[in-house]
Amino acid sequence: VSLLEILDRLQRLPSSVKVTLLLDCCHSIVPNVHPLQGAPPMYTAIPRGRVDYLKLRDYIARPRFLQLPPLPSRHTPKVLNANPPLCRLYVLSACQLWEYCSELPIEGTVQGCFTWAFIKALAANQFRCNVQTAHVVVSNIMKDLKQHFRGIDQTPAVQVSQSASTSDIVLE
């Protein structure tokens, strides 16, 4: 599912709806969430150069680069709607556009670092905290992972729609 397709669905929701979108993947900054915080609707490929996997053998997190062709989609809109969503939208993303998200064997299973950090942040706040607090706690957990594991380099991002605020409760 493309981000444009997700945005198209979000733009159809009324202002009474609240959506929390958790994206533990690369290229997860959603375009057109807020009129003053624009993100491009299309991303250029990130030049990665030649990958020397022998050099990465000591890293616990190893990138997996897949060169896949774009999938044909019947649902992706041909034109990006210029209007931001009316709903209260909170987008919590694993990393910035130029970074790669990571997976680690944590607590007995391989899982996305960001998802794990997000759940830990919610649990630390009895599953009731605002968006800003969750973002700060997740960012601190990710910084701690970066210090302990080579190859973890991701900066979580938060986007909110015009009708939302970072002082709103994450899950309500």
Coordinates of N, CA, C and O in Angstrom, one line a residue:
V1 N 0.9 -1.2 0.0 CA 0.0 0.0 0.0 C 0.9 1.2 0.0 O 1.8 1.4 0.8
S2 N 0.7 2.1 -0.9 CA 1.5 3.3 -1.0 C 1.0 4.4 0.0 O -0.1 4.4 0.4
L3 N 1.9 5.3 0.3 CA 1.6 6.4 1.2 C 0.5 7.3 0.6 O -0.4 7.8 1.3
L4 N 0.5 7.4 -0.7 CA -0.5 8.2 -1.4 C -1.9 7.6 -1.2 O -2.9 8.3 -1.1
E5 N -1.9 6.3 -1.3 CA -3.2 5.6 -1.1 C -3.7 5.7 0.3 O -4.9 6.0 0.6
I6 N -2.8 5.6 1.3 CA -3.1 5.8 2.7 C -3.7 7.3 2.9 O -4.7 7.5 3.5
L7 N -2.9 8.2 2.3 CA -3.3 9.6 2.5 C -4.7 9.9 1.8 O -5.6 10.6 2.4
D8 N -4.9 9.2 0.7 CA -6.2 9.4 0.0 C -7.4 8.9 0.9 O -8.4 9.5 1.0
R9 N -7.1 7.8 1.6 CA -8.2 7.3 2.5 C -8.4 8.2 3.7 O -9.5 8.4 4.1
L10 N -7.2 8.7 4.2 CA -7.3 9.6 5.4 C -8.0 10.9 5.0 O -8.7 11.5 5.9
Q11 N -7.9 11.4 3.8 CA -8.5 12.6 3.4 C -10.0 12.5 3.3 O -10.7 13.5 3.3
R12 N -10.5 11.3 3.2 CA -12.0 11.1 3.1 C -12.6 11.0 4.5 O -13.9 11.0 4.6
L13 N -11.8 11.0 5.6 CA -12.4 10.8 6.9 C -12.9 12.2 7.4 O -12.3 13.2 7.2
P14 N -14.0 12.2 8.2 CA -14.5 13.5 8.7 C -13.7 13.9 9.9 O -12.9 13.2 10.5
S15 N -13.9 15.2 10.3 CA -13.1 15.8 11.4 C -13.3 15.1 12.7 O -12.5 15.3 13.6
S16 N -14.4 14.4 12.9 CA -14.7 13.7 14.2 C -13.9 12.5 14.4 O -13.8 12.0 15.5
V17 N -13.1 12.0 13.4 CA -12.4 10.8 13.5 C -10.9 11.1 14.0 O -10.3 12.1 13.6
K18 N -10.4 10.2 14.8 CA -9.1 10.3 15.3 C -8.3 9.1 14.8 O -8.7 8.0 15.0
V19 N -7.1 9.3 14.2 CA -6.3 8.2 13.6 C -4.9 8.3 14.1 O -4.3 9.4 14.0
T20 N -4.4 7.2 14.7 CA -3.0 7.1 15.1 C -2.4 6.1 14.1 O -2.8 5.0 14.1
L21 N -1.4 6.6 13.3 CA -0.8 5.8 12.3 C 0.7 5.5 12.7 O 1.5 6.4 12.9
L22 N 1.0 4.3 13.0 CA 2.4 3.9 13.4 C 3.0 3.2 12.2 O 2.6 2.2 11.7
L23 N 4.1 3.8 11.7 CA 4.8 3.3 10.5 C 6.3 2.9 10.8 O 7.1 3.7 11.0
D24 N 6.5 1.6 11.0 CA 7.8 1.1 11.3 C 8.4 0.6 10.0 O 8.6 -0.6 9.8
C25 N 8.8 1.5 9.1 CA 9.3 1.2 7.8 C 10.1 2.4 7.3 O 10.0 3.5 7.8
C26 N 10.9 2.2 6.3 CA 11.6 3.2 5.6 C 10.7 4.1 4.8 O 9.6 3.6 4.4
H27 N 11.1 5.3 4.5 CA 10.3 6.2 3.7 C 8.9 6.4 4.2 O 7.9 6.3 3.5
S28 N 8.8 6.6 5.5 CA 7.5 6.7 6.2 C 7.0 8.1 6.5 O 6.0 8.2 7.3
I29 N 7.5 9.1 6.0 CA 7.0 10.4 6.2 C 5.9 10.6 5.2 O 6.0 10.6 4.0
V30 N 4.7 10.9 5.8 CA 3.5 10.9 4.9 C 3.3 12.3 4.3 O 3.4 13.3 5.1
P31 N 3.2 12.4 3.0 CA 3.0 13.8 2.4 C 1.7 14.4 2.8 O 0.7 13.7 3.0
N32 N 1.7 15.7 2.8 CA 0.5 16.5 2.9 C -0.4 16.3 4.2 O -1.6 16.5 4.2
V33 N 0.3 16.0 5.3 CA -0.4 15.8 6.6 C -0.9 17.1 7.1 O -2.0 17.3 7.6
H34 N 0.0 18.1 7.0 CA -0.3 19.5 7.6 C 0.2 20.5 6.5 O 1.2 20.3 5.9
P35 N -0.6 21.6 6.3 CA -0.3 22.5 5.2 C 1.0 23.2 5.4 O 1.7 23.7 4.5
L36 N 1.5 23.3 6.7 CA 2.8 24.0 7.0 C 4.0 23.1 7.1 O 5.1 23.5 7.3
Q37 N 3.7 21.8 7.1 CA 4.8 20.8 7.2 C 4.8 19.9 6.0 O 4.4 18.7 6.2
G38 N 5.2 20.3 4.9 CA 5.1 19.5 3.7 C 6.2 18.5 3.6 O 7.3 18.6 4.1
A39 N 5.8 17.3 3.0 CA 6.7 16.3 2.7 C 6.5 16.0 1.2 O 5.3 16.0 0.7
P40 N 7.5 15.6 0.5 CA 7.3 15.4 -1.0 C 6.4 14.1 -1.2 O 6.5 13.2 -0.4
P41 N 5.5 14.2 -2.2 CA 4.7 13.0 -2.5 C 5.4 11.8 -3.0 O 5.0 10.7 -2.9
M42 N 6.6 12.1 -3.7 CA 7.4 11.0 -4.2 C 8.8 11.2 -3.7 O 9.3 12.4 -3.6
Y43 N 9.5 10.1 -3.5 CA 10.8 10.2 -2.9 C 11.8 9.7 -4.0 O 11.5 8.7 -4.6
T44 N 12.9 10.3 -4.1 CA 14.0 9.8 -5.0 C 14.7 8.7 -4.3 O 14.7 8.6 -3.0
A45 N 15.3 7.8 -5.0 CA 16.0 6.7 -4.4 C 17.2 7.2 -3.6 O 17.8 8.2 -4.0
I46 N 17.4 6.6 -2.5 CA 18.6 7.0 -1.7 C 19.8 6.2 -2.2 O 19.8 5.0 -2.3
P47 N 20.8 7.0 -2.6 CA 22.0 6.3 -3.1 C 22.7 5.6 -2.0 O 23.1 6.2 -1.0
R48 N 22.9 4.3 -2.1 CA 23.5 3.5 -1.1 C 24.9 3.1 -1.4 O 25.7 2.6 -0.6
G49 N 25.3 3.2 -2.7 CA 26.6 2.7 -3.1 C 26.7 1.2 -3.1 O 25.7 0.5 -3.0
R50 N 27.9 0.7 -3.1 CA 28.1 -0.7 -3.0 C 28.0 -1.2 -1.6 O 28.6 -0.5 -0.7
V51 N 27.3 -2.2 -1.3 CA 27.2 -2.7 0.1 C 28.2 -3.8 0.3 O 28.2 -4.8 -0.4
D52 N 29.1 -3.6 1.2 CA 30.1 -4.6 1.6 C 29.6 -5.4 2.8 O 29.8 -5.0 4.0
Y53 N 29.0 -6.5 2.6 CA 28.4 -7.3 3.7 C 29.4 -7.9 4.6 O 29.1 -8.1 5.8
L54 N 30.6 -8.1 4.1 CA 31.7 -8.6 5.0 C 32.0 -7.5 6.1 O 32.3 -7.8 7.2
K55 N 32.0 -6.3 5.6 CA 32.3 -5.1 6.6 C 31.1 -5.0 7.6 O 31.4 -4.6 8.7
L56 N 29.9 -5.4 7.2 CA 28.8 -5.3 8.1 C 28.6 -6.5 9.0 O 27.7 -6.5 9.8
R57 N 29.5 -7.5 8.9 CA 29.3 -8.7 9.7 C 29.3 -8.6 11.2 O 28.7 -9.3 11.9
D58 N 29.9 -7.5 11.7 CA 29.9 -7.3 13.1 C 28.7 -6.4 13.6 O 28.6 -6.2 14.8
Y59 N 27.9 -6.0 12.7 CA 26.7 -5.2 13.1 C 25.6 -6.2 13.3 O 25.3 -7.1 12.6
I60 N 24.8 -6.0 14.4 CA 23.7 -6.8 14.7 C 22.6 -6.5 13.8 O 21.8 -7.4 13.4
A61 N 22.4 -5.3 13.4 CA 21.4 -4.9 12.4 C 22.0 -4.8 11.0 O 22.9 -4.0 10.8
R62 N 21.6 -5.6 10.1 CA 22.1 -5.5 8.7 C 21.0 -5.1 7.8 O 19.9 -5.6 7.8
P63 N 21.3 -4.1 6.9 CA 20.3 -3.7 6.0 C 20.0 -4.8 5.0 O 20.8 -5.6 4.6
R64 N 18.7 -4.8 4.6 CA 18.3 -5.7 3.5 C 17.8 -4.9 2.4 O 16.8 -4.2 2.5
F65 N 18.6 -4.8 1.3 CA 18.2 -4.0 0.2 C 17.5 -4.8 -0.9 O 18.1 -5.8 -1.4
L66 N 16.3 -4.5 -1.2 CA 15.6 -5.2 -2.2 C 15.3 -4.3 -3.3 O 14.8 -3.2 -3.1
Q67 N 15.7 -4.7 -4.5 CA 15.4 -3.9 -5.7 C 14.2 -4.4 -6.4 O 14.2 -5.3 -7.2
L68 N 13.0 -3.9 -5.9 CA 11.7 -4.4 -6.4 C 11.1 -3.4 -7.3 O 11.2 -2.2 -7.1
P69 N 10.5 -3.9 -8.4 CA 9.8 -2.9 -9.3 C 8.5 -2.4 -8.6 O 8.0 -3.1 -7.7
P70 N 8.0 -1.3 -8.9 CA 6.8 -0.8 -8.3 C 5.6 -1.7 -8.7 O 5.6 -2.2 -9.8
L71 N 4.8 -2.0 -7.7 CA 3.7 -2.9 -7.9 C 2.5 -2.1 -8.6 O 2.3 -0.9 -8.3
P72 N 1.9 -2.7 -9.6 CA 0.7 -1.9 -10.2 C -0.4 -1.8 -9.1 O -0.6 -2.8 -8.4
S73 N -1.0 -0.7 -9.0 CA -2.0 -0.5 -8.0 C -3.2 0.2 -8.7 O -3.1 1.2 -9.4
R74 N -4.4 -0.4 -8.4 CA -5.6 0.2 -9.0 C -6.1 1.3 -8.0 O -7.0 2.1 -8.4
H75 N -5.6 1.3 -6.8 CA -6.2 2.2 -5.8 C -5.4 3.5 -5.6 O -6.0 4.5 -5.1
T76 N -4.2 3.5 -6.0 CA -3.4 4.7 -5.8 C -3.9 5.9 -6.7 O -4.1 5.7 -7.9
P77 N -4.2 7.0 -6.0 CA -4.7 8.1 -6.8 C -3.7 8.6 -7.9 O -2.5 8.6 -7.6
K78 N -4.3 9.0 -9.0 CA -3.4 9.5 -10.1 C -2.8 10.9 -9.8 O -1.7 11.2 -10.2
V79 N -3.6 11.7 -9.0 CA -3.2 13.0 -8.6 C -3.3 13.2 -7.1 O -4.3 12.7 -6.5
L80 N -2.3 13.8 -6.5 CA -2.3 14.0 -5.1 C -3.3 15.1 -4.7 O -3.2 16.2 -5.3
N81 N -4.2 14.8 -3.9 CA -5.2 15.8 -3.4 C -4.4 16.8 -2.5 O -3.7 16.5 -1.6
A82 N -4.5 18.1 -2.9 CA -3.7 19.1 -2.2 C -4.2 19.4 -0.8 O -3.5 20.1 0.0
N83 N -5.4 19.0 -0.4 CA -6.0 19.3 0.9 C -5.5 18.3 1.9 O -5.5 17.1 1.7
P84 N -5.0 18.8 3.1 CA -4.6 17.9 4.2 C -5.9 17.3 4.8 O -7.0 17.7 4.6
P85 N -5.7 16.2 5.5 CA -6.8 15.5 6.1 C -7.5 16.4 7.1 O -6.9 17.2 7.8
L86 N -8.9 16.2 7.2 CA -9.6 16.9 8.2 C -9.6 16.2 9.6 O -9.8 16.8 10.6
C87 N -9.4 14.9 9.5 CA -9.4 14.1 10.8 C -8.2 14.5 11.7 O -7.3 15.1 11.2
R88 N -8.3 14.1 12.9 CA -7.2 14.3 13.8 C -6.2 13.2 13.6 O -6.5 12.0 14.0
L89 N -5.1 13.5 12.9 CA -4.2 12.5 12.5 C -2.8 12.6 13.2 O -2.3 13.7 13.3
Y90 N -2.4 11.5 13.7 CA -1.1 11.4 14.4 C -0.2 10.4 13.7 O -0.6 9.2 13.7
V91 N 0.8 10.8 13.0 CA 1.7 9.8 12.3 C 3.0 9.7 13.1 O 3.7 10.7 13.2
L92 N 3.3 8.5 13.5 CA 4.6 8.3 14.2 C 5.4 7.3 13.3 O 5.0 6.2 13.1
S93 N 6.5 7.8 12.9 CA 7.3 7.1 11.9 C 8.7 6.7 12.5 O 9.2 7.4 13.3
A94 N 9.2 5.6 12.0 CA 10.4 5.0 12.5 C 11.6 5.8 12.2 O 12.5 5.8 13.1
C95 N 11.7 6.5 11.1 CA 12.9 7.2 10.8 C 12.6 8.3 9.7 O 11.6 8.4 9.2
Q96 N 13.7 9.1 9.6 CA 13.6 10.2 8.6 C 13.8 9.6 7.2 O 14.1 8.4 7.0
L97 N 13.5 10.4 6.2 CA 13.5 9.9 4.8 C 14.9 9.3 4.3 O 14.9 8.4 3.5
W98 N 15.9 9.9 4.9 CA 17.3 9.5 4.4 C 17.9 8.3 5.3 O 19.0 7.9 5.1
E99 N 17.1 7.8 6.2 CA 17.6 6.8 7.1 C 16.9 5.4 6.8 O 15.9 5.4 6.1
Y100 N 17.5 4.4 7.4 CA 16.9 3.0 7.2 C 16.4 2.6 8.6 O 17.1 2.8 9.6
C101 N 15.3 1.9 8.6 CA 14.8 1.4 9.9 C 15.5 0.1 10.1 O 16.0 -0.6 9.2
S102 N 15.4 -0.4 11.4 CA 16.2 -1.6 11.8 C 15.3 -2.6 12.5 O 14.3 -2.2 13.2
E103 N 15.6 -3.8 12.4 CA 15.0 -4.9 13.1 C 16.1 -5.6 14.0 O 17.2 -5.7 13.5
L104 N 15.7 -6.0 15.2 CA 16.7 -6.7 16.0 C 16.0 -7.9 16.7 O 14.8 -7.9 16.9
P105 N 16.8 -8.9 17.1 CA 16.2 -9.9 17.9 C 16.1 -9.4 19.3 O 17.0 -9.3 20.1
I106 N 14.8 -9.0 19.7 CA 14.6 -8.4 21.0 C 13.5 -9.3 21.7 O 12.5 -9.6 21.1
E107 N 13.8 -9.6 22.9 CA 12.9 -10.4 23.8 C 12.4 -11.6 23.1 O 11.2 -11.9 23.0
G108 N 13.3 -12.3 22.4 CA 13.0 -13.6 21.9 C 12.5 -13.7 20.5 O 12.2 -14.8 20.0
T109 N 12.3 -12.5 19.8 CA 11.8 -12.5 18.4 C 12.4 -11.3 17.7 O 12.7 -10.3 18.3
V110 N 12.5 -11.5 16.4 CA 13.0 -10.3 15.6 C 11.8 -9.4 15.4 O 10.8 -9.8 14.9
Q111 N 12.1 -8.1 15.7 CA 11.0 -7.2 15.6 C 11.6 -5.8 15.2 O 12.8 -5.5 15.5
G112 N 10.7 -4.9 14.7 CA 11.2 -3.6 14.4 C 11.5 -2.8 15.7 O 10.8 -2.8 16.7
C113 N 12.7 -2.2 15.6 CA 13.2 -1.4 16.8 C 12.2 -0.3 17.2 O 11.9 -0.1 18.4
F114 N 11.6 0.4 16.2 CA 10.7 1.4 16.5 C 9.4 0.9 17.2 O 8.9 1.5 18.2
T115 N 8.8 -0.1 16.7 CA 7.6 -0.7 17.2 C 7.9 -1.1 18.7 O 7.1 -0.8 19.6
W116 N 9.0 -1.8 18.9 CA 9.4 -2.2 20.3 C 9.5 -1.0 21.2 O 9.0 -1.0 22.3
A117 N 10.2 0.0 20.7 CA 10.4 1.2 21.5 C 9.1 2.0 21.8 O 8.9 2.5 22.9
F118 N 8.2 2.0 20.8 CA 6.9 2.6 21.0 C 6.1 1.9 22.1 O 5.5 2.6 22.9
I119 N 6.0 0.6 22.0 CA 5.3 -0.2 23.0 C 5.9 0.0 24.4 O 5.2 0.2 25.4
K120 N 7.3 0.1 24.5 CA 7.9 0.3 25.8 C 7.6 1.7 26.3 O 7.4 1.9 27.5
A121 N 7.5 2.7 25.4 CA 7.2 4.1 25.8 C 5.8 4.2 26.3 O 5.5 4.8 27.4
L122 N 4.9 3.5 25.7 CA 3.5 3.5 26.1 C 3.4 2.8 27.5 O 2.7 3.3 28.4
A123 N 4.0 1.6 27.6 CA 4.0 0.9 28.9 C 4.6 1.7 30.0 O 4.1 1.7 31.2
A124 N 5.7 2.4 29.8 CA 6.3 3.2 30.8 C 5.4 4.4 31.3 O 5.6 4.9 32.4
N125 N 4.4 4.7 30.5 CA 3.5 5.8 30.9 C 2.1 5.2 31.1 O 1.1 5.9 30.9
Q126 N 2.0 3.9 31.5 CA 0.7 3.3 31.8 C -0.3 3.4 30.6 O -1.5 3.5 30.8
F127 N 0.3 3.4 29.4 CA -0.5 3.4 28.1 C -1.4 4.6 28.0 O -2.4 4.6 27.3
R128 N -1.0 5.7 28.7 CA -1.8 6.9 28.6 C -0.8 8.1 28.6 O -0.4 8.6 29.7
C129 N -0.4 8.5 27.5 CA 0.5 9.7 27.4 C 0.2 10.5 26.1 O -0.4 10.0 25.2
N130 N 0.7 11.7 26.1 CA 0.5 12.5 24.9 C 1.5 12.2 23.8 O 2.5 11.5 24.1
V131 N 1.2 12.6 22.6 CA 2.1 12.3 21.5 C 3.5 12.8 21.7 O 4.4 12.1 21.4
Q132 N 3.7 14.0 22.2 CA 5.0 14.6 22.4 C 5.8 13.7 23.4 O 7.0 13.4 23.2
T133 N 5.2 13.3 24.5 CA 5.8 12.5 25.5 C 6.2 11.1 24.9 O 7.4 10.7 25.1
A134 N 5.3 10.5 24.2 CA 5.6 9.2 23.5 C 6.8 9.4 22.6 O 7.7 8.6 22.6
H135 N 6.8 10.5 21.8 CA 7.9 10.7 20.9 C 9.3 10.9 21.6 O 10.3 10.3 21.2
V136 N 9.3 11.7 22.7 CA 10.5 11.9 23.4 C 11.0 10.6 24.0 O 12.2 10.3 23.9
V137 N 10.1 9.8 24.6 CA 10.5 8.5 25.2 C 11.0 7.5 24.2 O 12.1 6.9 24.3
V138 N 10.3 7.4 23.0 CA 10.8 6.6 21.9 C 12.1 7.0 21.4 O 13.0 6.2 21.2
S139 N 12.3 8.3 21.2 CA 13.6 8.9 20.7 C 14.7 8.5 21.7 O 15.8 8.1 21.3
N140 N 14.5 8.6 23.0 CA 15.5 8.2 24.0 C 15.8 6.8 24.0 O 17.0 6.4 24.1
I141 N 14.8 5.9 23.8 CA 15.0 4.5 23.7 C 15.9 4.2 22.4 O 16.8 3.4 22.5
M142 N 15.5 4.8 21.3 CA 16.3 4.6 20.1 C 17.7 5.1 20.2 O 18.6 4.4 19.7
K143 N 18.0 6.2 20.9 CA 19.3 6.7 21.2 C 20.1 5.6 22.0 O 21.3 5.4 21.7
D144 N 19.4 5.0 23.0 CA 20.1 4.0 23.8 C 20.4 2.8 23.0 O 21.5 2.2 23.1
L145 N 19.5 2.4 22.1 CA 19.8 1.2 21.2 C 21.0 1.6 20.3 O 21.8 0.7 20.1
K146 N 21.0 2.8 19.8 CA 22.2 3.2 18.9 C 23.5 3.1 19.7 O 24.5 2.7 19.0
Q147 N 23.5 3.4 20.9 CA 24.8 3.3 21.7 C 25.2 1.9 22.0 O 26.4 1.6 22.1
H148 N 24.2 0.9 22.0 CA 24.5 -0.4 22.3 C 24.7 -1.4 21.1 O 25.3 -2.4 21.2
F149 N 24.1 -1.0 20.0 CA 24.2 -1.8 18.8 C 24.7 -1.0 17.6 O 24.1 0.0 17.2
R150 N 25.8 -1.5 17.0 CA 26.3 -0.9 15.8 C 25.3 -1.1 14.6 O 24.6 -2.1 14.5
G151 N 25.1 0.0 13.8 CA 24.2 -0.1 12.7 C 22.8 0.4 12.9 O 22.1 0.5 11.9
I152 N 22.5 0.7 14.1 CA 21.2 1.3 14.4 C 21.3 2.8 14.3 O 22.1 3.5 15.0
D153 N 20.7 3.4 13.3 CA 20.8 4.9 13.1 C 19.5 5.4 12.5 O 19.3 5.5 11.3
Q154 N 18.5 5.6 13.4 CA 17.2 6.0 12.9 C 16.7 7.0 13.9 O 16.8 6.9 15.1
T155 N 16.1 8.1 13.4 CA 15.5 9.2 14.2 C 14.0 9.2 14.0 O 13.5 9.5 12.9
P156 N 13.2 8.8 15.0 CA 11.8 8.8 14.9 C 11.2 10.2 14.6 O 11.8 11.2 14.9
A157 N 10.1 10.2 13.9 CA 9.5 11.4 13.4 C 8.0 11.4 13.8 O 7.4 10.3 13.9
V158 N 7.5 12.6 14.1 CA 6.1 12.8 14.4 C 5.5 13.8 13.4 O 6.1 14.8 13.2
Q159 N 4.3 13.5 12.9 CA 3.5 14.4 12.1 C 2.1 14.5 12.7 O 1.6 13.4 13.0
V160 N 1.6 15.7 12.8 CA 0.2 15.8 13.2 C -0.6 16.7 12.2 O 0.0 17.6 11.6
S161 N -1.8 16.4 12.0 CA -2.7 17.2 11.1 C -3.0 18.5 11.8 O -2.8 18.7 13.0
Q162 N -3.6 19.4 11.0 CA -3.9 20.7 11.5 C -4.9 20.7 12.7 O -4.9 21.5 13.6
S163 N -5.8 19.7 12.7 CA -6.8 19.6 13.7 C -6.3 18.8 15.0 O -7.0 18.7 15.9
A164 N -5.0 18.3 14.9 CA -4.5 17.6 16.0 C -3.4 18.4 16.7 O -2.9 19.4 16.2
S165 N -3.0 17.9 17.9 CA -1.9 18.5 18.6 C -1.0 17.4 19.2 O -1.5 16.4 19.6
T166 N 0.3 17.8 19.4 CA 1.2 16.8 20.1 C 0.9 16.7 21.6 O 1.4 15.8 22.2
S167 N 0.0 17.5 22.1 CA -0.4 17.4 23.5 C -1.6 16.5 23.7 O -2.0 16.2 24.8
D168 N -2.1 16.0 22.6 CA -3.3 15.0 22.6 C -2.8 13.7 23.1 O -1.6 13.3 22.8
I169 N -3.6 12.9 23.7 CA -3.3 11.5 24.1 C -3.1 10.6 22.9 O -3.9 10.7 21.9
V170 N -2.1 9.8 22.9 CA -1.7 9.0 21.7 C -2.9 8.0 21.4 O -3.4 8.0 20.3
L171 N -3.2 7.1 22.3 CA -4.3 6.2 22.1 C -5.4 6.4 23.1 O -5.2 6.4 24.3
E172 N -6.6 6.8 22.6 CA -7.7 7.1 23.5 C -8.9 6.4 23.0 O -9.2 6.3 21.8

